[in-house]
Amino acid sequence: MEERIAVFDTTLRDGEQSPGCSLNLEEKVRMARQLELLRVDVIEAGFPIASVGDFEAVHLIARTLEYCTVAALCRTVKRDIDRAWEAIQYAKKPRIHTFIATSDIHLAHKLKKTRQQALDDAVGAIQHAKSLCNEVEFSCEDASRSNIEYLCEIVGAAIAAGATIINLPDTVGYAIPEEYGAMFRIVRERVPHAKNIVFSSHCHNDFGLAVANSLAAIRNGARQIECTINGIGERAGNAALEEIVMAIRTRKETLGLDTNVNTEEIYKSSKLLTTLTGMMVQRNKAIVGANAFAHEAGIHQDGMLKSRITYEIMTPQSVGIKHSTLVLGKHSGRHALKQRYAELGYELSDQELEQAYQTFCTIADQKKDIFDEDLIAIVEDRESSADEFYHLENLQIFSGTNLRPTATIELRLRDERFVDSATGDGPVDAAYKAIERITGEIGKLTEYSIKSVTFGHDAIGEVFVRVDFDGVMFNGRAVSTDVITGSAKAYLEALNRAMSAKKRRDVQQNGAKEKAVAV
Ligand code: KIV
Ligand code: ZN
């Protein structure tokens, strides 16, 4: 059995304190619950002295969680430590995490203290924390830029004062893996009683090396890794939990190590954080990005169809993603196209496939996304066009402070025009309800995103929606300088696609019935 590495999640402390990531009390508790489902070992819930909000969040999380250790951060200052303890004292497994900077740069410019003063502060703080809480972690902020002899001295003093977990952060993301690993090796070799202590890594990502540095630390004896979901955190962020955990899990034979994390909860945790903070992960983000299990190149798709292990080092299911996707685009080959047609119920002869492939290539050169409707249109020799469906003719919104948003919409279906109004929670909701009233088609909006594609006050916004009509998902996209108009148009595109698919299904079913009657 592989030796365990403890996962210390600091999404709610180091992650939450970074720009654009603030969460309210309820959101923090929701996230903490999800982290518990993920089975991390320690949740650093906040920095209680920093604000009343932080204190309340740590306090509530400490009372709520069942299994995880709940840590609270504090400086090596008595009132910080008391406040941290007040917040976590009712946790099933509390931990006080106290820190002081140890690099000469921080000592001289930030703290204006001598090395000896910082050491004395640390010892006093740890002794005080230890009198309150059995588990005390001590961090040497900016350890990777600290003098190694002094680092060993202060770590030795911290252990003698009662700390049982020693964290050596790369606070400014300055270290490179060999160097960061060597620091752990040297401190563990030189400091008395280091064998009984859990050493912890805490890496920031300024060079994009946070995960590599964390792995170097565990290769050199660290047994706790501090990290955040999606790698959120100060500046370029912290080491991403999902990346370290999956590297350890996937390469556990090589490393001889593993964690307790239930990796199938990774994607859900990442999605929840994105929803709560609004901070999206880039498409090519390792493990949780939209492209992490998507394949477009023909050679890769062909390999994947022959055997998944050709291009995937872990399964999407192992991180909670339903399946890999073969994205049909201009780099796709015949094999993937044939497979997708088979999934859509079309068994194509070699000749039919070749014809479809040629048309597909022409369309793929012009269009970024190719949807199933386009593929069906290709083999049915019809244009993938929504011309015969609804068009937005007019949209009027009545909205403002203390007003119930109301939308009046006029749609055209061929030569007929329809007008109706509806109210909603917001102008977009009102517009969607008015569309539903006119068309009678009820869709469930499962994804909605809006992004600016140009700059300035008159920027063009691109709206993307994903709507569930009778259990089948349809996408819609539109660009407009008016976000409500864009939202209505994107929704109509999805609805038109759904109606088009329904119409085709009806034609097929009627054809099948007529055949059956004739027989
Ligand atoms: O990056 C850092 O040094 C920290 C410490 C406070 C642990 O976040
Ligand atoms: Zn940090």
Short mmCIF file of C-alpha atoms and ligand atoms in Angstrom, two decimals:
data_model
loop_
_atom_site.label_atom_id
_atom_site.label_comp_id
_atom_site.label_asym_id
_atom_site.label_seq_id
_atom_site.Cartn_x
_atom_site.Cartn_y
_atom_site.Cartn_z
CA MET A 1 0.00 0.00 0.00
CA GLU A 2 1.33 3.41 -1.00
CA GLU A 3 2.25 5.91 1.69
CA ARG A 4 -0.37 8.68 2.07
CA ILE A 5 0.18 12.34 1.29
CA ALA A 6 -2.16 14.63 3.23
CA VAL A 7 -4.05 17.11 1.06
CA PHE A 8 -4.40 20.52 2.69
CA ASP A 9 -6.88 22.61 0.75
CA THR A 10 -6.51 26.36 1.06
CA THR A 11 -9.10 27.40 -1.55
CA LEU A 12 -11.08 29.21 1.13
CA ARG A 13 -8.07 31.07 2.53
CA ASP A 14 -5.18 31.62 0.08
CA GLY A 15 -7.53 31.12 -2.89
CA GLU A 16 -10.36 33.26 -1.65
CA GLN A 17 -8.09 36.17 -0.76
CA SER A 18 -7.07 36.63 -4.41
CA PRO A 19 -8.70 39.15 -6.78
CA GLY A 20 -12.11 38.13 -8.15
CA CYS A 21 -12.53 35.12 -5.86
CA SER A 22 -14.48 36.48 -2.89
CA LEU A 23 -17.23 34.28 -1.50
CA ASN A 24 -19.97 35.04 1.00
CA LEU A 25 -20.66 32.98 4.11
CA GLU A 26 -23.15 30.61 2.55
CA GLU A 27 -20.93 30.06 -0.51
CA LYS A 28 -17.92 29.28 1.68
CA VAL A 29 -19.86 26.66 3.61
CA ARG A 30 -21.14 25.13 0.37
CA MET A 31 -17.60 24.92 -0.96
CA ALA A 32 -16.30 23.47 2.32
CA ARG A 33 -18.95 20.73 2.19
CA GLN A 34 -17.91 19.86 -1.35
CA LEU A 35 -14.26 19.72 -0.26
CA GLU A 36 -15.26 17.27 2.43
CA LEU A 37 -16.95 15.10 -0.22
CA LEU A 38 -13.71 15.33 -2.17
CA ARG A 39 -12.07 13.88 0.93
CA VAL A 40 -9.26 16.34 1.39
CA ASP A 41 -7.57 15.91 4.76
CA VAL A 42 -7.39 19.52 5.89
CA ILE A 43 -9.48 22.56 4.95
CA GLU A 44 -7.95 25.92 5.72
CA ALA A 45 -11.18 27.84 6.19
CA GLY A 46 -9.83 31.38 6.51
CA PHE A 47 -7.87 33.99 8.42
CA PRO A 48 -10.19 34.85 11.35
CA ILE A 49 -8.44 38.06 12.48
CA ALA A 50 -8.72 39.52 8.96
CA SER A 51 -12.42 40.42 9.19
CA VAL A 52 -15.66 39.59 10.95
CA GLY A 53 -16.82 37.86 7.76
CA ASP A 54 -13.73 35.65 7.74
CA PHE A 55 -14.17 34.83 11.41
CA GLU A 56 -17.83 33.86 10.92
CA ALA A 57 -17.05 31.67 7.94
CA VAL A 58 -14.29 29.78 9.76
CA HIS A 59 -16.52 29.44 12.83
CA LEU A 60 -19.45 28.03 10.85
CA ILE A 61 -17.28 25.70 8.76
CA ALA A 62 -15.60 24.40 11.93
CA ARG A 63 -19.01 23.55 13.37
CA THR A 64 -20.33 22.08 10.12
CA LEU A 65 -17.65 19.68 8.94
CA GLU A 66 -17.62 16.06 10.04
CA TYR A 67 -14.38 14.51 8.89
CA CYS A 68 -11.81 17.05 7.80
CA THR A 69 -9.39 18.89 9.99
CA VAL A 70 -10.31 22.59 9.98
CA ALA A 71 -7.34 24.96 10.06
CA ALA A 72 -7.37 28.68 10.79
CA LEU A 73 -4.50 30.96 9.83
CA CYS A 74 -2.93 33.50 12.18
CA ARG A 75 0.23 35.57 12.44
CA THR A 76 2.61 34.90 15.34
CA VAL A 77 0.65 37.42 17.39
CA LYS A 78 -1.31 36.52 20.53
CA ARG A 79 -4.59 38.22 19.56
CA ASP A 80 -4.49 36.56 16.11
CA ILE A 81 -3.99 33.16 17.72
CA ASP A 82 -6.79 33.70 20.23
CA ARG A 83 -9.17 34.77 17.46
CA ALA A 84 -8.20 31.75 15.34
CA TRP A 85 -8.82 29.43 18.27
CA GLU A 86 -12.17 31.09 19.03
CA ALA A 87 -13.20 30.34 15.46
CA ILE A 88 -12.16 26.67 15.33
CA GLN A 89 -12.42 25.45 18.93
CA TYR A 90 -15.61 23.46 18.23
CA ALA A 91 -14.26 21.71 15.15
CA LYS A 92 -14.04 17.93 15.41
CA LYS A 93 -10.38 18.24 14.39
CA PRO A 94 -9.05 21.80 14.86
CA ARG A 95 -5.62 23.06 13.77
CA ILE A 96 -3.99 26.42 14.43
CA HIS A 97 -1.76 27.48 11.56
CA THR A 98 0.62 30.25 12.52
CA PHE A 99 3.24 31.88 10.30
CA ILE A 100 6.03 34.42 10.15
CA ALA A 101 8.30 35.44 7.31
CA THR A 102 11.84 34.08 7.51
CA SER A 103 13.62 35.52 4.48
CA ASP A 104 15.94 38.47 4.99
CA ILE A 105 13.97 40.35 2.34
CA HIS A 106 10.72 40.07 4.33
CA LEU A 107 12.40 40.55 7.70
CA ALA A 108 14.15 43.75 6.63
CA HIS A 109 11.54 45.36 4.39
CA LYS A 110 8.21 44.11 5.71
CA LEU A 111 8.57 43.13 9.36
CA LYS A 112 11.59 45.27 10.25
CA LYS A 113 12.71 42.53 12.64
CA THR A 114 15.96 40.69 13.17
CA ARG A 115 16.18 36.94 12.58
CA GLN A 116 16.34 36.42 16.36
CA GLN A 117 13.19 38.52 16.94
CA ALA A 118 11.26 36.50 14.36
CA LEU A 119 12.47 33.26 15.96
CA ASP A 120 11.40 34.45 19.41
CA ASP A 121 7.98 35.51 18.06
CA ALA A 122 7.52 32.11 16.43
CA VAL A 123 8.45 30.18 19.57
CA GLY A 124 6.16 32.30 21.79
CA ALA A 125 3.28 31.97 19.33
CA ILE A 126 3.63 28.21 18.92
CA GLN A 127 3.79 27.69 22.68
CA HIS A 128 0.65 29.77 23.11
CA ALA A 129 -1.15 28.02 20.25
CA LYS A 130 -0.11 24.65 21.66
CA SER A 131 -1.65 25.57 25.02
CA LEU A 132 -5.00 25.93 23.19
CA CYS A 133 -4.90 23.36 20.43
CA ASN A 134 -3.22 20.01 20.09
CA GLU A 135 -2.40 20.44 16.43
CA VAL A 136 -0.19 23.38 15.50
CA GLU A 137 1.25 24.04 12.06
CA PHE A 138 4.05 26.55 11.63
CA SER A 139 4.86 28.20 8.29
CA CYS A 140 8.07 30.00 7.38
CA GLU A 141 6.74 32.50 4.90
CA ASP A 142 9.10 32.97 1.92
CA ALA A 143 11.04 29.90 3.05
CA SER A 144 12.41 29.29 -0.44
CA ARG A 145 14.24 32.65 -0.33
CA SER A 146 15.39 32.25 3.28
CA ASN A 147 18.92 31.56 4.46
CA ILE A 148 19.09 27.77 4.85
CA GLU A 149 21.03 27.81 8.16
CA TYR A 150 18.51 30.21 9.67
CA LEU A 151 15.63 28.18 8.26
CA CYS A 152 16.97 25.06 9.98
CA GLU A 153 17.40 27.01 13.21
CA ILE A 154 13.86 28.41 13.28
CA VAL A 155 12.30 25.09 12.22
CA GLY A 156 14.22 23.33 15.05
CA ALA A 157 12.96 25.93 17.53
CA ALA A 158 9.39 25.61 16.20
CA ILE A 159 9.47 21.83 16.66
CA ALA A 160 10.87 22.20 20.18
CA ALA A 161 8.04 24.66 20.94
CA GLY A 162 5.41 22.12 19.91
CA ALA A 163 4.69 22.48 16.18
CA THR A 164 4.00 19.10 14.58
CA ILE A 165 3.52 20.28 11.00
CA ILE A 166 6.16 22.46 9.36
CA ASN A 167 5.30 24.27 6.14
CA LEU A 168 8.05 25.65 3.89
CA PRO A 169 6.28 27.84 1.34
CA ASP A 170 7.51 29.10 -1.98
CA THR A 171 5.51 32.25 -1.28
CA VAL A 172 6.49 34.17 -4.40
CA GLY A 173 6.76 31.24 -6.82
CA TYR A 174 10.51 31.81 -7.19
CA ALA A 175 11.86 28.31 -6.69
CA ILE A 176 12.66 25.73 -9.34
CA PRO A 177 11.97 22.06 -8.58
CA GLU A 178 15.51 20.82 -7.76
CA GLU A 179 16.07 23.76 -5.44
CA TYR A 180 12.71 23.46 -3.70
CA GLY A 181 13.16 19.70 -3.23
CA ALA A 182 16.70 20.21 -1.87
CA MET A 183 15.41 22.65 0.77
CA PHE A 184 13.17 19.91 2.19
CA ARG A 185 15.97 17.36 2.09
CA ILE A 186 18.44 19.65 3.88
CA VAL A 187 16.00 20.80 6.58
CA ARG A 188 14.86 17.23 7.24
CA GLU A 189 18.47 16.02 7.45
CA ARG A 190 19.76 18.79 9.68
CA VAL A 191 16.93 19.54 12.11
CA PRO A 192 16.72 17.33 15.21
CA HIS A 193 13.48 15.32 15.57
CA ALA A 194 12.45 16.14 12.00
CA LYS A 195 11.50 12.48 11.49
CA ASN A 196 8.44 12.82 13.72
CA ILE A 197 7.22 15.92 11.92
CA VAL A 198 4.99 16.29 8.86
CA PHE A 199 6.67 18.62 6.36
CA SER A 200 4.37 20.52 4.06
CA SER A 201 4.78 22.18 0.66
CA HIS A 202 2.94 25.36 -0.27
CA CYS A 203 3.73 26.63 -3.77
CA HIS A 204 2.69 29.64 -5.76
CA ASN A 205 2.61 29.54 -9.51
CA ASP A 206 4.48 32.63 -10.68
CA PHE A 207 6.65 30.58 -13.07
CA GLY A 208 3.95 27.96 -13.67
CA LEU A 209 6.03 25.56 -11.54
CA ALA A 210 3.77 25.20 -8.49
CA VAL A 211 2.78 21.60 -9.21
CA ALA A 212 6.30 20.56 -10.27
CA ASN A 213 7.72 22.13 -7.09
CA SER A 214 5.11 20.38 -4.92
CA LEU A 215 6.07 17.04 -6.49
CA ALA A 216 9.76 17.81 -5.86
CA ALA A 217 8.89 18.48 -2.22
CA ILE A 218 7.15 15.14 -1.76
CA ARG A 219 10.02 13.37 -3.52
CA ASN A 220 12.16 14.86 -0.74
CA GLY A 221 10.04 13.87 2.19
CA ALA A 222 7.14 16.37 2.38
CA ARG A 223 3.99 14.52 3.39
CA GLN A 224 1.44 17.30 3.12
CA ILE A 225 0.67 19.41 0.04
CA GLU A 226 -1.11 22.75 0.25
CA CYS A 227 -3.14 23.57 -2.80
CA THR A 228 -6.35 25.10 -4.16
CA ILE A 229 -9.11 24.01 -6.51
CA ASN A 230 -8.48 25.27 -10.06
CA GLY A 231 -5.18 26.66 -8.73
CA ILE A 232 -6.79 29.93 -7.59
CA GLY A 233 -4.70 32.15 -5.34
CA GLU A 234 -2.53 35.23 -5.07
CA ARG A 235 -1.14 36.51 -8.41
CA ALA A 236 -0.65 33.46 -10.69
CA GLY A 237 -2.33 31.27 -8.08
CA ASN A 238 -1.42 28.31 -5.90
CA ALA A 239 -0.61 24.73 -6.87
CA ALA A 240 -3.77 23.23 -8.38
CA LEU A 241 -5.19 20.44 -6.23
CA GLU A 242 -6.61 18.52 -9.18
CA GLU A 243 -3.25 18.51 -10.97
CA ILE A 244 -1.15 17.33 -8.03
CA VAL A 245 -3.67 14.74 -6.92
CA MET A 246 -4.08 13.27 -10.39
CA ALA A 247 -0.32 13.25 -10.97
CA ILE A 248 0.15 11.31 -7.72
CA ARG A 249 -2.78 8.95 -8.41
CA THR A 250 -1.84 8.26 -12.03
CA ARG A 251 1.86 7.77 -11.24
CA LYS A 252 1.45 6.12 -7.86
CA GLU A 253 3.54 3.09 -8.80
CA THR A 254 6.46 5.34 -9.68
CA LEU A 255 6.06 7.60 -6.66
CA GLY A 256 5.01 4.92 -4.15
CA LEU A 257 2.54 7.50 -2.81
CA ASP A 258 -1.17 8.26 -2.93
CA THR A 259 -3.77 10.54 -1.34
CA ASN A 260 -7.19 9.89 0.20
CA VAL A 261 -8.93 12.13 -2.34
CA ASN A 262 -12.06 10.81 -4.02
CA THR A 263 -10.97 11.97 -7.45
CA GLU A 264 -14.43 11.43 -8.94
CA GLU A 265 -15.51 14.57 -7.07
CA ILE A 266 -12.82 16.73 -8.71
CA TYR A 267 -14.85 18.02 -11.64
CA LYS A 268 -17.84 18.82 -9.46
CA SER A 269 -15.59 20.74 -7.04
CA SER A 270 -14.03 22.69 -9.88
CA LYS A 271 -17.44 23.52 -11.39
CA LEU A 272 -18.84 24.60 -8.06
CA LEU A 273 -15.94 26.98 -7.48
CA THR A 274 -16.33 28.42 -10.98
CA THR A 275 -20.04 28.95 -10.41
CA LEU A 276 -19.54 30.56 -7.01
CA THR A 277 -16.67 32.87 -7.97
CA GLY A 278 -17.47 33.41 -11.66
CA MET A 279 -13.78 32.76 -12.31
CA MET A 280 -13.64 30.50 -15.37
CA VAL A 281 -10.81 28.05 -16.03
CA GLN A 282 -9.16 28.24 -19.41
CA ARG A 283 -10.24 25.59 -21.95
CA ASN A 284 -6.85 23.88 -21.94
CA LYS A 285 -6.52 23.80 -18.14
CA ALA A 286 -5.13 20.41 -17.06
CA ILE A 287 -7.73 17.96 -15.67
CA VAL A 288 -10.76 20.28 -15.51
CA GLY A 289 -10.56 22.48 -18.65
CA ALA A 290 -13.12 21.93 -21.41
CA ASN A 291 -10.41 20.52 -23.69
CA ALA A 292 -8.73 18.26 -21.10
CA PHE A 293 -10.49 15.18 -22.49
CA ALA A 294 -11.40 16.47 -25.96
CA HIS A 295 -9.67 15.28 -29.12
CA GLU A 296 -9.89 16.96 -32.50
CA ALA A 297 -6.84 15.98 -34.54
CA GLY A 298 -7.68 13.15 -36.96
CA ILE A 299 -4.68 11.04 -35.92
CA HIS A 300 -5.61 11.38 -32.25
CA GLN A 301 -9.27 10.59 -32.88
CA ASP A 302 -8.29 7.54 -34.88
CA GLY A 303 -5.99 6.41 -32.04
CA MET A 304 -8.68 7.03 -29.42
CA LEU A 305 -11.20 4.97 -31.36
CA LYS A 306 -8.72 2.09 -31.57
CA SER A 307 -7.69 2.30 -27.94
CA ARG A 308 -8.26 5.07 -25.41
CA ILE A 309 -4.83 4.63 -23.84
CA THR A 310 -3.15 5.92 -27.01
CA TYR A 311 -3.96 9.52 -26.09
CA GLU A 312 -5.42 9.53 -22.57
CA ILE A 313 -3.28 8.98 -19.49
CA MET A 314 -6.29 8.88 -17.15
CA THR A 315 -9.97 8.36 -17.74
CA PRO A 316 -12.37 11.31 -17.69
CA GLN A 317 -14.57 9.23 -15.38
CA SER A 318 -11.78 9.10 -12.79
CA VAL A 319 -12.17 12.86 -12.29
CA GLY A 320 -15.94 12.87 -12.57
CA ILE A 321 -16.32 13.80 -16.25
CA LYS A 322 -18.83 11.56 -18.04
CA HIS A 323 -16.82 10.82 -21.17
CA SER A 324 -14.13 12.04 -23.53
CA THR A 325 -15.25 13.96 -26.57
CA LEU A 326 -14.16 13.64 -30.12
CA VAL A 327 -14.67 17.19 -31.35
CA LEU A 328 -15.68 17.25 -34.97
CA GLY A 329 -13.84 20.06 -36.64
CA LYS A 330 -11.57 20.67 -39.58
CA HIS A 331 -8.85 18.40 -38.20
CA SER A 332 -11.10 15.38 -37.78
CA GLY A 333 -10.78 12.31 -39.92
CA ARG A 334 -13.15 9.82 -41.54
CA HIS A 335 -12.95 7.38 -38.65
CA ALA A 336 -14.36 9.84 -36.11
CA LEU A 337 -17.00 11.02 -38.56
CA LYS A 338 -18.13 7.46 -39.20
CA GLN A 339 -18.28 6.79 -35.47
CA ARG A 340 -20.39 9.90 -34.82
CA TYR A 341 -22.78 8.98 -37.63
CA ALA A 342 -23.12 5.50 -36.14
CA GLU A 343 -23.95 7.07 -32.75
CA LEU A 344 -26.58 9.20 -34.50
CA GLY A 345 -28.10 6.05 -36.07
CA TYR A 346 -26.66 6.33 -39.59
CA GLU A 347 -24.79 3.32 -40.97
CA LEU A 348 -22.97 4.78 -43.96
CA SER A 349 -21.48 2.77 -46.81
CA ASP A 350 -17.88 3.62 -47.74
CA GLN A 351 -19.11 5.69 -50.66
CA GLU A 352 -21.68 7.57 -48.57
CA LEU A 353 -19.08 8.23 -45.91
CA GLU A 354 -16.65 9.59 -48.47
CA GLN A 355 -19.30 11.96 -49.86
CA ALA A 356 -20.31 13.08 -46.39
CA TYR A 357 -16.65 13.56 -45.45
CA GLN A 358 -15.98 15.84 -48.43
CA THR A 359 -18.99 18.04 -47.58
CA PHE A 360 -18.05 17.96 -43.91
CA CYS A 361 -14.51 19.23 -44.73
CA THR A 362 -15.91 22.15 -46.73
CA ILE A 363 -18.27 23.14 -43.91
CA ALA A 364 -15.60 22.61 -41.25
CA ASP A 365 -13.35 25.07 -43.04
CA GLN A 366 -15.99 27.77 -42.70
CA LYS A 367 -17.55 27.03 -39.35
CA LYS A 368 -15.94 26.76 -35.90
CA ASP A 369 -18.46 24.38 -34.35
CA ILE A 370 -20.12 21.54 -36.15
CA PHE A 371 -23.25 20.27 -34.48
CA ASP A 372 -25.10 17.02 -34.90
CA GLU A 373 -27.77 18.90 -36.84
CA ASP A 374 -25.11 19.84 -39.41
CA LEU A 375 -24.03 16.22 -39.76
CA ILE A 376 -27.61 15.09 -40.24
CA ALA A 377 -28.17 17.86 -42.76
CA ILE A 378 -25.11 16.64 -44.70
CA VAL A 379 -26.37 13.08 -45.12
CA GLU A 380 -29.93 14.17 -45.74
CA ASP A 381 -28.59 16.55 -48.35
CA ARG A 382 -30.34 19.50 -46.76
CA GLU A 383 -28.98 22.82 -45.66
CA SER A 384 -28.51 23.14 -41.92
CA SER A 385 -30.54 26.27 -41.72
CA ALA A 386 -33.05 27.63 -39.33
CA ASP A 387 -34.76 29.66 -42.06
CA GLU A 388 -38.03 27.86 -41.72
CA PHE A 389 -38.21 28.57 -38.00
CA TYR A 390 -38.56 31.55 -35.67
CA HIS A 391 -36.87 34.91 -36.22
CA LEU A 392 -36.65 37.74 -33.76
CA GLU A 393 -38.39 40.78 -35.26
CA ASN A 394 -38.74 43.04 -32.23
CA LEU A 395 -37.88 43.01 -28.59
CA GLN A 396 -38.85 45.56 -25.99
CA ILE A 397 -37.71 45.42 -22.39
CA PHE A 398 -39.23 47.26 -19.48
CA SER A 399 -36.87 47.02 -16.52
CA GLY A 400 -35.39 49.10 -13.72
CA THR A 401 -34.89 49.42 -9.97
CA ASN A 402 -38.00 48.19 -8.11
CA LEU A 403 -39.72 47.21 -11.38
CA ARG A 404 -40.70 43.70 -12.39
CA PRO A 405 -38.81 43.12 -15.66
CA THR A 406 -41.21 42.68 -18.58
CA ALA A 407 -40.35 41.65 -22.13
CA THR A 408 -42.50 42.07 -25.22
CA ILE A 409 -41.34 39.99 -28.13
CA GLU A 410 -42.36 39.77 -31.76
CA LEU A 411 -41.35 36.63 -33.65
CA ARG A 412 -41.78 35.75 -37.31
CA LEU A 413 -42.42 32.25 -38.54
CA ARG A 414 -42.28 32.33 -42.32
CA ASP A 415 -44.95 34.99 -43.16
CA GLU A 416 -46.72 35.00 -39.83
CA ARG A 417 -45.93 37.31 -36.94
CA PHE A 418 -46.61 36.65 -33.26
CA VAL A 419 -46.38 39.03 -30.32
CA ASP A 420 -46.54 38.27 -26.60
CA SER A 421 -45.23 39.59 -23.28
CA ALA A 422 -44.03 38.02 -20.06
CA THR A 423 -42.44 39.03 -16.79
CA GLY A 424 -39.42 37.33 -15.26
CA ASP A 425 -36.74 37.45 -12.55
CA GLY A 426 -34.61 39.57 -14.86
CA PRO A 427 -34.87 40.93 -18.41
CA VAL A 428 -33.32 37.80 -19.96
CA ASP A 429 -35.65 35.52 -18.02
CA ALA A 430 -38.63 37.68 -19.09
CA ALA A 431 -37.54 37.47 -22.74
CA TYR A 432 -37.20 33.67 -22.56
CA LYS A 433 -40.63 33.36 -20.95
CA ALA A 434 -42.18 35.52 -23.71
CA ILE A 435 -40.55 33.25 -26.32
CA GLU A 436 -41.98 30.20 -24.54
CA ARG A 437 -45.45 31.75 -24.56
CA ILE A 438 -45.29 32.33 -28.30
CA THR A 439 -43.74 29.04 -29.37
CA GLY A 440 -45.20 26.71 -26.75
CA GLU A 441 -41.75 25.07 -26.55
CA ILE A 442 -40.45 24.79 -22.97
CA GLY A 443 -36.69 24.61 -22.66
CA LYS A 444 -34.52 24.31 -19.57
CA LEU A 445 -31.53 26.65 -19.68
CA THR A 446 -28.55 24.60 -18.48
CA GLU A 447 -25.72 26.92 -19.49
CA TYR A 448 -25.57 30.64 -20.15
CA SER A 449 -22.43 32.62 -20.70
CA ILE A 450 -21.72 36.04 -22.02
CA LYS A 451 -18.38 37.46 -22.98
CA SER A 452 -17.18 40.60 -24.58
CA VAL A 453 -15.56 40.08 -27.98
CA THR A 454 -14.56 43.71 -28.53
CA PHE A 455 -13.64 46.50 -26.12
CA GLY A 456 -15.17 49.77 -24.98
CA HIS A 457 -18.70 50.96 -24.16
CA ASP A 458 -20.11 49.70 -27.45
CA ALA A 459 -18.39 46.33 -27.10
CA ILE A 460 -20.02 43.39 -28.82
CA GLY A 461 -21.11 40.64 -26.46
CA GLU A 462 -21.22 36.98 -27.44
CA VAL A 463 -23.92 34.97 -25.74
CA PHE A 464 -23.77 31.21 -25.58
CA VAL A 465 -26.65 29.09 -24.29
CA ARG A 466 -27.25 25.40 -23.85
CA VAL A 467 -30.88 24.45 -23.55
CA ASP A 468 -32.49 21.14 -22.71
CA PHE A 469 -35.60 20.45 -24.82
CA ASP A 470 -37.21 17.14 -23.81
CA GLY A 471 -33.92 15.75 -22.51
CA VAL A 472 -31.89 16.67 -25.62
CA MET A 473 -29.34 19.49 -25.43
CA PHE A 474 -29.17 22.21 -28.06
CA ASN A 475 -26.64 25.04 -28.28
CA GLY A 476 -27.28 28.57 -29.42
CA ARG A 477 -24.91 31.45 -29.95
CA ALA A 478 -25.40 35.06 -30.96
CA VAL A 479 -23.45 38.30 -30.98
CA SER A 480 -24.93 41.71 -30.38
CA THR A 481 -24.07 45.05 -28.81
CA ASP A 482 -27.26 44.58 -26.78
CA VAL A 483 -26.89 41.68 -24.38
CA ILE A 484 -30.65 41.07 -24.05
CA THR A 485 -31.12 40.93 -27.82
CA GLY A 486 -28.08 38.63 -28.04
CA SER A 487 -29.53 36.44 -25.30
CA ALA A 488 -32.91 36.17 -27.08
CA LYS A 489 -31.26 35.38 -30.42
CA ALA A 490 -29.01 32.70 -28.90
CA TYR A 491 -32.00 31.07 -27.23
CA LEU A 492 -33.97 31.17 -30.49
CA GLU A 493 -31.10 29.49 -32.30
CA ALA A 494 -31.16 26.62 -29.80
CA LEU A 495 -34.95 26.44 -30.04
CA ASN A 496 -34.88 26.39 -33.84
CA ARG A 497 -32.36 23.57 -33.73
CA ALA A 498 -34.59 21.63 -31.36
CA MET A 499 -37.59 22.17 -33.64
CA SER A 500 -35.59 21.12 -36.65
CA ALA A 501 -34.52 17.88 -34.92
CA LYS A 502 -38.09 17.23 -33.82
CA LYS A 503 -39.41 17.75 -37.32
CA ARG A 504 -36.90 15.28 -38.74
CA ARG A 505 -37.79 12.73 -36.08
CA ASP A 506 -41.49 13.11 -36.93
CA VAL A 507 -40.80 12.64 -40.65
CA GLN A 508 -38.76 9.50 -39.96
CA GLN A 509 -41.36 8.06 -37.63
CA ASN A 510 -44.20 8.75 -40.10
CA GLY A 511 -42.14 7.14 -42.87
CA ALA A 512 -41.61 4.08 -40.68
CA LYS A 513 -45.35 3.89 -39.89
CA GLU A 514 -46.29 4.19 -43.58
CA LYS A 515 -43.86 1.37 -44.39
CA ALA A 516 -45.35 -0.78 -41.65
CA VAL A 517 -48.89 -0.15 -42.95
CA ALA A 518 -47.83 -0.99 -46.51
CA VAL A 519 -46.34 -4.28 -45.32
O1 KIV B 1 2.30 31.74 0.56
C1 KIV B 1 2.50 31.73 1.79
O2 KIV B 1 3.62 31.83 2.29
C2 KIV B 1 1.32 31.58 2.63
C3 KIV B 1 1.59 31.36 4.09
C4 KIV B 1 0.81 32.32 4.91
C5 KIV B 1 1.30 29.94 4.43
O3 KIV B 1 0.21 31.58 2.16
ZN ZN B 2 0.32 31.23 -0.02
#
